[in-house]
Amino acid sequence: MSRLLLAVAVVVLVVSAQRQDILSHAVGPCLGGRCQPGHTCYLENCVPQGLVPNRGRRALDFSTAVGPCISGRCPPGYACRQQQCLKL
């Protein structure tokens, strides 16, 4: 049990340190979920492309946005991502 707890603590520390390192390169906040060329939106901040690890998730397609999320909610068939309702 203590080994598992130690392993979880190490993973949390590594992920937290990685996130802080990425955010230290941020050039400003995302505007409407978008950033200037050469940058990508990560945790509501614009960071240089290539810094954010690819975890097998597809990129967000903001061309499918139908508008902002309202109280974190969107119409059926859409999900709230970076304060925008995007098609699932």
XYZ file of N, CA and C in Angstrom:
264
model
N 0.827 -1.197 0.000
C 0.000 0.000 0.000
C 0.869 1.258 0.000
N 1.925 1.244 0.825
C 2.779 2.434 0.894
C 3.547 2.636 -0.412
N 3.881 1.535 -1.108
C 4.556 1.673 -2.404
C 3.637 2.331 -3.421
N 2.380 1.921 -3.400
C 1.405 2.506 -4.314
C 1.229 3.990 -4.021
N 1.132 4.329 -2.762
C 0.982 5.734 -2.370
C 2.199 6.545 -2.794
N 3.375 5.978 -2.622
C 4.600 6.664 -3.032
C 4.635 6.849 -4.545
N 4.242 5.818 -5.291
C 4.224 5.913 -6.754
C 3.251 6.986 -7.223
N 2.078 7.041 -6.613
C 1.089 8.060 -6.975
C 1.628 9.449 -6.656
N 2.270 9.605 -5.511
C 2.826 10.903 -5.130
C 3.899 11.350 -6.122
N 4.740 10.425 -6.562
C 5.789 10.758 -7.527
C 5.174 11.196 -8.853
N 4.159 10.472 -9.315
C 3.495 10.833 -10.573
C 2.878 12.217 -10.471
N 2.210 12.500 -9.363
C 1.586 13.816 -9.174
C 2.646 14.910 -9.189
N 3.763 14.686 -8.534
C 4.831 15.688 -8.511
C 5.417 15.920 -9.897
N 5.633 14.857 -10.652
C 6.200 14.991 -11.998
C 5.244 15.751 -12.907
N 3.964 15.395 -12.871
C 2.971 16.073 -13.716
C 2.861 17.536 -13.329
N 2.854 17.818 -12.037
C 2.759 19.202 -11.571
C 3.976 20.015 -12.014
N 5.158 19.434 -11.907
C 6.373 20.139 -12.329
C 6.370 20.370 -13.832
N 5.910 19.375 -14.588
C 5.851 19.517 -16.044
C 4.885 20.633 -16.428
N 3.732 20.684 -15.774
C 2.737 21.716 -16.065
C 3.306 23.099 -15.777
N 3.990 23.249 -14.643
C 4.572 24.543 -14.301
C 5.649 24.948 -15.302
N 6.426 23.979 -15.781
C 7.464 24.285 -16.761
C 6.836 24.766 -18.068
N 5.772 24.111 -18.496
C 5.086 24.526 -19.724
C 4.508 25.922 -19.552
N 3.842 26.168 -18.423
C 3.220 27.473 -18.199
C 4.248 28.590 -18.034
N 5.479 28.247 -17.671
C 6.505 29.293 -17.538
C 6.872 29.880 -18.899
N 6.517 29.188 -19.983
C 6.781 29.673 -21.337
C 5.577 30.384 -21.955
N 4.493 30.522 -21.198
C 3.279 31.150 -21.727
C 3.545 32.604 -22.117
N 2.923 33.022 -23.229
C 3.090 34.396 -23.702
C 1.855 35.245 -23.421
N 0.827 34.635 -22.858
C -0.393 35.365 -22.530
C -1.586 34.432 -22.540
N -2.764 34.972 -22.230
C -3.964 34.134 -22.184
C -4.496 33.815 -23.582
N -5.222 32.711 -23.686
C -5.916 32.371 -24.931
C -7.095 33.329 -25.080
N -7.362 33.757 -26.288
C -8.500 34.629 -26.562
C -9.481 33.858 -27.422
N -10.622 33.534 -26.859
C -11.606 32.737 -27.589
C -11.077 31.354 -27.915
N -10.208 30.828 -27.054
C -9.640 29.512 -27.286
C -8.569 29.484 -28.356
N -8.102 30.645 -28.765
C -7.108 30.716 -29.842
C -5.869 31.481 -29.389
N -4.781 31.214 -30.119
C -3.502 31.876 -29.856
C -2.898 32.352 -31.170
N -1.846 33.160 -31.059
C -1.146 33.636 -32.248
C -0.463 32.459 -32.939
N -0.088 32.622 -34.214
C 0.581 31.538 -34.945
C 1.814 31.028 -34.196
N 2.006 29.725 -34.235
C 3.153 29.114 -33.579
C 2.920 28.782 -32.117
N 1.728 29.056 -31.631
C 1.397 28.790 -30.235
C 0.101 27.986 -30.154
N -0.088 27.331 -29.016
C -1.297 26.552 -28.790
C -1.863 26.878 -27.419
N -3.157 26.711 -27.275
C -3.832 27.023 -26.019
C -3.701 25.830 -25.063
N -3.120 26.060 -23.903
C -2.923 25.022 -22.888
C -3.303 25.600 -21.542
N -4.320 25.038 -20.923
C -4.814 25.519 -19.633
C -5.080 27.027 -19.675
N -5.741 27.454 -20.757
C -6.139 28.855 -20.958
C -4.958 29.807 -21.153
N -3.775 29.288 -21.479
C -2.594 30.105 -21.738
C -1.995 29.723 -23.082
N -1.442 30.708 -23.799
C -0.786 30.450 -25.080
C 0.669 30.076 -24.829
N 1.028 28.872 -25.255
C 2.403 28.395 -25.104
C 2.919 27.978 -26.478
N 4.243 28.019 -26.696
C 4.785 27.607 -27.990
C 4.377 26.174 -28.344
N 4.043 25.975 -29.625
C 3.682 24.631 -30.072
C 4.845 23.685 -29.842
N 4.541 22.466 -29.526
C 5.565 21.465 -29.293
C 5.893 21.265 -27.828
N 5.493 22.202 -26.972
C 5.760 22.036 -25.544
C 4.735 21.133 -24.868
N 3.504 21.160 -25.357
C 2.430 20.396 -24.726
C 2.531 18.946 -25.190
N 2.622 18.017 -24.232
C 2.729 16.610 -24.625
C 1.451 16.122 -25.283
N 1.599 15.292 -26.301
C 0.451 14.710 -26.990
C 0.063 13.439 -26.260
N -1.113 13.431 -25.708
C -1.575 12.268 -24.954
C -2.556 11.442 -25.766
N -2.418 11.479 -27.077
C -3.288 10.671 -27.907
C -4.656 11.277 -28.143
N -4.868 12.481 -27.655
C -6.153 13.132 -27.881
C -6.076 13.942 -29.155
N -7.190 13.975 -29.858
C -7.207 14.773 -31.081
C -7.224 16.258 -30.717
N -6.745 17.061 -31.620
C -6.719 18.506 -31.403
C -8.142 19.048 -31.398
N -8.352 20.085 -30.626
C -9.675 20.703 -30.578
C -9.926 21.452 -31.878
N -11.091 21.253 -32.447
C -11.460 21.903 -33.703
C -12.422 23.046 -33.393
N -11.878 24.255 -33.276
C -12.710 25.398 -32.919
C -13.591 25.865 -34.070
N -13.400 25.296 -35.263
C -14.291 25.658 -36.371
C -15.689 25.087 -36.157
N -15.819 24.115 -35.247
C -17.134 23.528 -34.962
C -17.838 24.234 -33.808
N -17.211 25.257 -33.242
C -17.803 25.954 -32.092
C -19.095 26.659 -32.488
N -20.098 26.516 -31.617
C -21.377 27.187 -31.861
C -21.567 28.373 -30.922
N -20.596 28.610 -30.059
C -20.675 29.740 -29.148
C -20.073 29.386 -27.802
N -20.131 30.320 -26.869
C -19.540 30.075 -25.552
C -20.393 29.130 -24.710
N -19.748 28.479 -23.757
C -20.472 27.652 -22.789
C -21.232 28.584 -21.851
N -22.387 28.170 -21.431
C -23.178 28.951 -20.480
C -23.271 28.132 -19.205
N -22.670 28.650 -18.151
C -22.571 27.931 -16.878
C -21.936 26.562 -17.081
N -20.949 26.494 -17.982
C -20.248 25.247 -18.245
C -21.042 24.230 -19.039
N -22.140 24.653 -19.640
C -23.012 23.727 -20.369
C -23.128 24.110 -21.829
N -23.469 23.095 -22.647
C -23.634 23.271 -24.090
C -24.865 22.499 -24.553
N -25.332 22.790 -25.784
C -26.465 22.037 -26.324
C -26.093 20.564 -26.527
N -27.096 19.695 -26.667
C -26.818 18.279 -26.927
C -25.937 18.113 -28.171
N -24.972 17.199 -28.091
C -24.064 16.949 -29.207
C -22.827 17.824 -29.178
N -22.720 18.682 -28.167
C -21.573 19.580 -28.033
C -20.993 19.448 -26.631
N -19.714 19.750 -26.490
C -19.045 19.695 -25.196
C -18.334 21.016 -24.947
N -18.253 21.397 -23.685
C -17.590 22.640 -23.308
C -16.088 22.397 -23.199
N -15.326 23.040 -24.062
C -13.869 22.952 -24.052
C -13.318 24.360 -24.197
N -12.540 24.778 -23.218
C -11.932 26.107 -23.214
C -12.993 27.182 -23.418
N -14.082 27.051 -22.694
C -15.207 27.990 -22.678
C -15.928 28.117 -24.018
N -15.779 27.139 -24.900
C -16.482 27.125 -26.183
C -17.226 25.803 -26.329
N -18.412 25.834 -26.940
C -19.183 24.621 -27.208
C -18.714 24.037 -28.538
N -18.031 22.890 -28.465
C -17.473 22.238 -29.649
C -18.233 20.954 -29.943
N -18.397 20.658 -31.235
C -19.099 19.449 -31.665
C -18.332 18.220 -31.203
N -19.065 17.246 -30.675
C -18.438 15.990 -30.220
C -18.013 15.138 -31.388
